[in-house]
mmCIF file of C-alpha atoms and ligand atoms in Angstrom:
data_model
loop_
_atom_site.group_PDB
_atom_site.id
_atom_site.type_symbol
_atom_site.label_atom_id
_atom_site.label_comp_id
_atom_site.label_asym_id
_atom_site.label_seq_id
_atom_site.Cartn_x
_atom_site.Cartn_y
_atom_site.Cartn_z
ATOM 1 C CA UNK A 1 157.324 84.857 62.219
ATOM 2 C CA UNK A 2 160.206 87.005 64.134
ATOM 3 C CA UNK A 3 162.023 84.426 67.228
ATOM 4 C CA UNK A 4 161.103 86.280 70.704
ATOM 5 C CA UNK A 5 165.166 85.842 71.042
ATOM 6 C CA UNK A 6 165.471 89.045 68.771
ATOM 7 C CA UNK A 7 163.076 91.291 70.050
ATOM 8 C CA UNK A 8 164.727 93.526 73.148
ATOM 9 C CA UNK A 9 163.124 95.889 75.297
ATOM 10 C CA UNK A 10 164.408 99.529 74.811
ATOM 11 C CA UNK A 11 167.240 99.949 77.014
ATOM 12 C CA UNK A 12 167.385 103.205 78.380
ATOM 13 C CA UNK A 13 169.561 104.784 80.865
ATOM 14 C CA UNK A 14 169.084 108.585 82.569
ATOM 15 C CA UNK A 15 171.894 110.938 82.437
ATOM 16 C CA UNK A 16 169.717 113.281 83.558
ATOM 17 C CA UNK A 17 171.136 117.348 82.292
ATOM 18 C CA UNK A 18 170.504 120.885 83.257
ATOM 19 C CA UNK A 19 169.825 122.299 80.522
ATOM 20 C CA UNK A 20 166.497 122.725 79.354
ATOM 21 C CA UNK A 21 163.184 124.812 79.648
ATOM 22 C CA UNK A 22 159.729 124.423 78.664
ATOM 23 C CA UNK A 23 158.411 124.322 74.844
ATOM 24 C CA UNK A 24 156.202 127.226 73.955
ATOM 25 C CA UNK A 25 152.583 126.571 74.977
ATOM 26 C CA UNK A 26 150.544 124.518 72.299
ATOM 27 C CA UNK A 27 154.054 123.008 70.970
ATOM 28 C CA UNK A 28 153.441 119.924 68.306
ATOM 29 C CA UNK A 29 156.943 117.475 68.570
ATOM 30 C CA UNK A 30 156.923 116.755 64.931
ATOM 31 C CA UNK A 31 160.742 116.628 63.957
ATOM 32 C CA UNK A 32 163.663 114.956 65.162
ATOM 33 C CA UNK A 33 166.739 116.253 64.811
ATOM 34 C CA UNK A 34 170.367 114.333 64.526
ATOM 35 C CA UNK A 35 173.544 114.799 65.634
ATOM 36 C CA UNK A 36 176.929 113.473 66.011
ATOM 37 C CA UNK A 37 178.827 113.914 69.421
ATOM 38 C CA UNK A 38 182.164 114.780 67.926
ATOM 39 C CA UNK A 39 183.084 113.390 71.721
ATOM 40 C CA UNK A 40 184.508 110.380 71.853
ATOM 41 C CA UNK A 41 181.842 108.661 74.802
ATOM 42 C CA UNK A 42 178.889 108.865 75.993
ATOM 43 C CA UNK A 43 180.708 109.462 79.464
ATOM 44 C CA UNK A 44 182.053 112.793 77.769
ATOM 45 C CA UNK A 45 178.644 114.381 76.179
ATOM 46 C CA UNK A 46 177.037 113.422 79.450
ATOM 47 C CA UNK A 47 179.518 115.096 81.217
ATOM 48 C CA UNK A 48 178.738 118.484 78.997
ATOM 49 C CA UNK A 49 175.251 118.079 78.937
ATOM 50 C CA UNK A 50 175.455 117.664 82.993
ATOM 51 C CA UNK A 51 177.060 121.021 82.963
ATOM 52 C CA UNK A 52 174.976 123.833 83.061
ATOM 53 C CA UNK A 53 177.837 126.351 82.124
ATOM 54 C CA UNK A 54 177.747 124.222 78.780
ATOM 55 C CA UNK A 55 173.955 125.252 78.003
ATOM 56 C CA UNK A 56 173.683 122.673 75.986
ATOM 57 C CA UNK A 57 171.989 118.887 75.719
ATOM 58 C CA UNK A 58 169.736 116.577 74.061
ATOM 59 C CA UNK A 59 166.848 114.525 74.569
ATOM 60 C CA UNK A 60 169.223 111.495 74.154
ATOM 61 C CA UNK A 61 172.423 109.569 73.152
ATOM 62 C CA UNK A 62 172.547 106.886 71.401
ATOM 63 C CA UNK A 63 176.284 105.461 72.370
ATOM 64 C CA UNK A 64 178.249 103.148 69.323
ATOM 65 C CA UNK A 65 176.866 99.691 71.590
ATOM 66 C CA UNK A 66 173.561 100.515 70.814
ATOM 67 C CA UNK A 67 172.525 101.875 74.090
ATOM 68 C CA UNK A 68 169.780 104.862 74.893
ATOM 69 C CA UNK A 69 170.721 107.119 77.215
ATOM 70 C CA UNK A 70 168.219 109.946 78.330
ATOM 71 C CA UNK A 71 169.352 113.501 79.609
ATOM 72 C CA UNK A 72 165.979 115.554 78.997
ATOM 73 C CA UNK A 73 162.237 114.321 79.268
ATOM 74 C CA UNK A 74 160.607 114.595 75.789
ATOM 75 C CA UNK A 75 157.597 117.538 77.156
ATOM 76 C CA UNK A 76 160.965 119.366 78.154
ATOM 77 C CA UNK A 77 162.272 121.916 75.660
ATOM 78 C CA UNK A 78 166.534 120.567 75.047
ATOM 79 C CA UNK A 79 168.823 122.896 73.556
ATOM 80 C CA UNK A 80 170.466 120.968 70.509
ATOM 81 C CA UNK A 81 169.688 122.614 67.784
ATOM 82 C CA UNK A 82 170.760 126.546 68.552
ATOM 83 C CA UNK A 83 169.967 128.766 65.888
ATOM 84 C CA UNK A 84 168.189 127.192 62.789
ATOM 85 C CA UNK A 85 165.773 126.642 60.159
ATOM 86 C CA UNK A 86 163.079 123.784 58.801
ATOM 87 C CA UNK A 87 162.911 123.817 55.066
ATOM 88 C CA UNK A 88 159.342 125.096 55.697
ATOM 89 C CA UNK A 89 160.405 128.041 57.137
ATOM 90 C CA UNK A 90 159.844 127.341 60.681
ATOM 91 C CA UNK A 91 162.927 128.608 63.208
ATOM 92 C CA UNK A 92 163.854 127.988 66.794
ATOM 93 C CA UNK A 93 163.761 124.456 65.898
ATOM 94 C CA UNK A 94 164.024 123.072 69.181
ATOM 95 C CA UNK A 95 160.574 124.331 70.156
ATOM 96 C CA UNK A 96 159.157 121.165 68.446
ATOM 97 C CA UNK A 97 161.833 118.328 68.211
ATOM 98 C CA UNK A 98 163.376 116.195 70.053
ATOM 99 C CA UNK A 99 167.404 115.909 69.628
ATOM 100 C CA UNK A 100 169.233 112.502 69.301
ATOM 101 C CA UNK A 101 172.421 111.903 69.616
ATOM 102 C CA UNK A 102 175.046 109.366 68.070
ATOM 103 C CA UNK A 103 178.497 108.779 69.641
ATOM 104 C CA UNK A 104 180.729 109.529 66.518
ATOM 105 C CA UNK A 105 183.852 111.406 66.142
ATOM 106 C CA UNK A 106 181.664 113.117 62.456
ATOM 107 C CA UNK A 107 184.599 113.337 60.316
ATOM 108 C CA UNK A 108 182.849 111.048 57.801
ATOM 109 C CA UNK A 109 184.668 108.480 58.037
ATOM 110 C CA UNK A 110 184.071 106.630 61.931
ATOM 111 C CA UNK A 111 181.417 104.577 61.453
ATOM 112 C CA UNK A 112 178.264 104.259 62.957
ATOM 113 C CA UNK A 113 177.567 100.192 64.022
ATOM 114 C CA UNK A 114 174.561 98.115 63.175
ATOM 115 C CA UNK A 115 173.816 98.400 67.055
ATOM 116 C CA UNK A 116 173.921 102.101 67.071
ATOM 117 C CA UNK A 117 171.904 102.021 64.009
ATOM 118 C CA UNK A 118 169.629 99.336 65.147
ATOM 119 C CA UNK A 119 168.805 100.912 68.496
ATOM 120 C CA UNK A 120 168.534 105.382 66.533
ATOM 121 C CA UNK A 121 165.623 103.191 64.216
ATOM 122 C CA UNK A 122 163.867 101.585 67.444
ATOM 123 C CA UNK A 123 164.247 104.943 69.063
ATOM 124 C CA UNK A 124 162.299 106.304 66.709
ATOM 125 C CA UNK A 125 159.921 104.047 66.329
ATOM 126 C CA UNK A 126 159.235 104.426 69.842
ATOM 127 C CA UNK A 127 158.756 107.965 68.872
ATOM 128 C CA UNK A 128 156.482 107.717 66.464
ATOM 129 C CA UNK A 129 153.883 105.918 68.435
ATOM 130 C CA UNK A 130 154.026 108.731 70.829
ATOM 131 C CA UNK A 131 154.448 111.850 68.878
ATOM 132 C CA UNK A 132 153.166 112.934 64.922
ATOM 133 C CA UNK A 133 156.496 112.890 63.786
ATOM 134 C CA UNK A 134 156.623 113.809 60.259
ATOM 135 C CA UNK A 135 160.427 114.952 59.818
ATOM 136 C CA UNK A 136 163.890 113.390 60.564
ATOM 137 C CA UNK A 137 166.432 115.655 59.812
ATOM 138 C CA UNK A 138 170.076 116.471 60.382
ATOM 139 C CA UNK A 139 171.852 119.349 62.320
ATOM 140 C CA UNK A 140 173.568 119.933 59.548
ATOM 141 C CA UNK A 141 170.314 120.772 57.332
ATOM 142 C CA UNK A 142 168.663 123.064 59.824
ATOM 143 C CA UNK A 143 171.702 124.921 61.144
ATOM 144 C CA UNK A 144 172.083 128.578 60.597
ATOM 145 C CA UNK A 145 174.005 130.477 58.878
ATOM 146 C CA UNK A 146 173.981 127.472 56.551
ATOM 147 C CA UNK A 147 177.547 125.255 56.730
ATOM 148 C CA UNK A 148 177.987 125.940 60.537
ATOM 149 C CA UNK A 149 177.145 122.478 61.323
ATOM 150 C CA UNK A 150 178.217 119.115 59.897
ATOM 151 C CA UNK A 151 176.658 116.489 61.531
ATOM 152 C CA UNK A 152 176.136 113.669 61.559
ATOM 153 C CA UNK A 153 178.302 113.536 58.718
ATOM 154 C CA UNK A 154 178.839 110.262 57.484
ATOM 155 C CA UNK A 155 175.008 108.904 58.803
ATOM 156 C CA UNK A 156 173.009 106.741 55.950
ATOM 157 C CA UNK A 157 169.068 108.548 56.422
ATOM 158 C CA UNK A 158 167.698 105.766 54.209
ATOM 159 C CA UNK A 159 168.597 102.903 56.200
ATOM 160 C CA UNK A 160 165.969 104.785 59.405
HETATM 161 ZN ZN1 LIG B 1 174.486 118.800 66.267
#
């Protein structure tokens, strides 16, 4: 039997950004896509994803502390993922995902922590329940031309 003590609500806090449109009509969310900041805060990537020079964002960030914070409503099309690929041929991969973000420098070697971790797996619990998600996958494996992106290096996709 789990203690009440160690169950939490989702903590989630808007950082509301710019830059996003809506998904093409009849659009399934059935993939999430990670990433690593390469910024060292979640201060800084909400600061860029505020910006709408920086055409860029994600659905959320998931700072090293564990907590959620949410730039883009999930119905809203977020621009994370740029040009890219599914394995199953599908492109424009942001048309059906939603992006999540984890504060980490991705140069392999900065860790992500248990509550990082622990809150990116409740995430997408949460997720699930909502949406038919079928993939989780990394920038880095739906990026093209294939090598342009990296992250999240260092992440561990069997402990989600
Ligand atoms: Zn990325």
């Amino acid at each position: 039997m789990l203690a009440f003590g160690t169950i939490r609500p989702l903590e989630i806090r808007d950082l509301p950004s710019l830059n996003h449109d809506s998904r093409p009509g009849g659009a399934v969310v059935d993939t999430v896509v990670l990433h690593a900041t390469v910024f060292e805060t979640l201060k800084e990537t909400a600061a860029r994803f505020a910006d709408p020079d920086s055409r860029v964002s994600a659905h959320y960030t998931i700072d090293r502390d564990g907590l959620i914070a949410r730039h883009v409503e999930e119905s809203r099309r977020a621009w994370h993922a740029g040009e890219s690929r599914m394995r199953d041929g599908r492109a424009s991969v942001n048309d059906f995902s939603i992006g999540i973000e984890l504060v980490n420098r991705n140069d392999g070697a900065d860790p992500y922590p248990a509550a990082q971790v622990g809150s990116l797996r409740r995430l997408l619990s949460d997720l699930r329940s909502r949406h038919p998600i079928r993939h989780a996958v990394s920038h880095a494996e739906i990026a093209i031309p294939h090598g342009r992106k990296t992250d999240p290096a260092g992440l561990d996709f069997s402990a989600l």
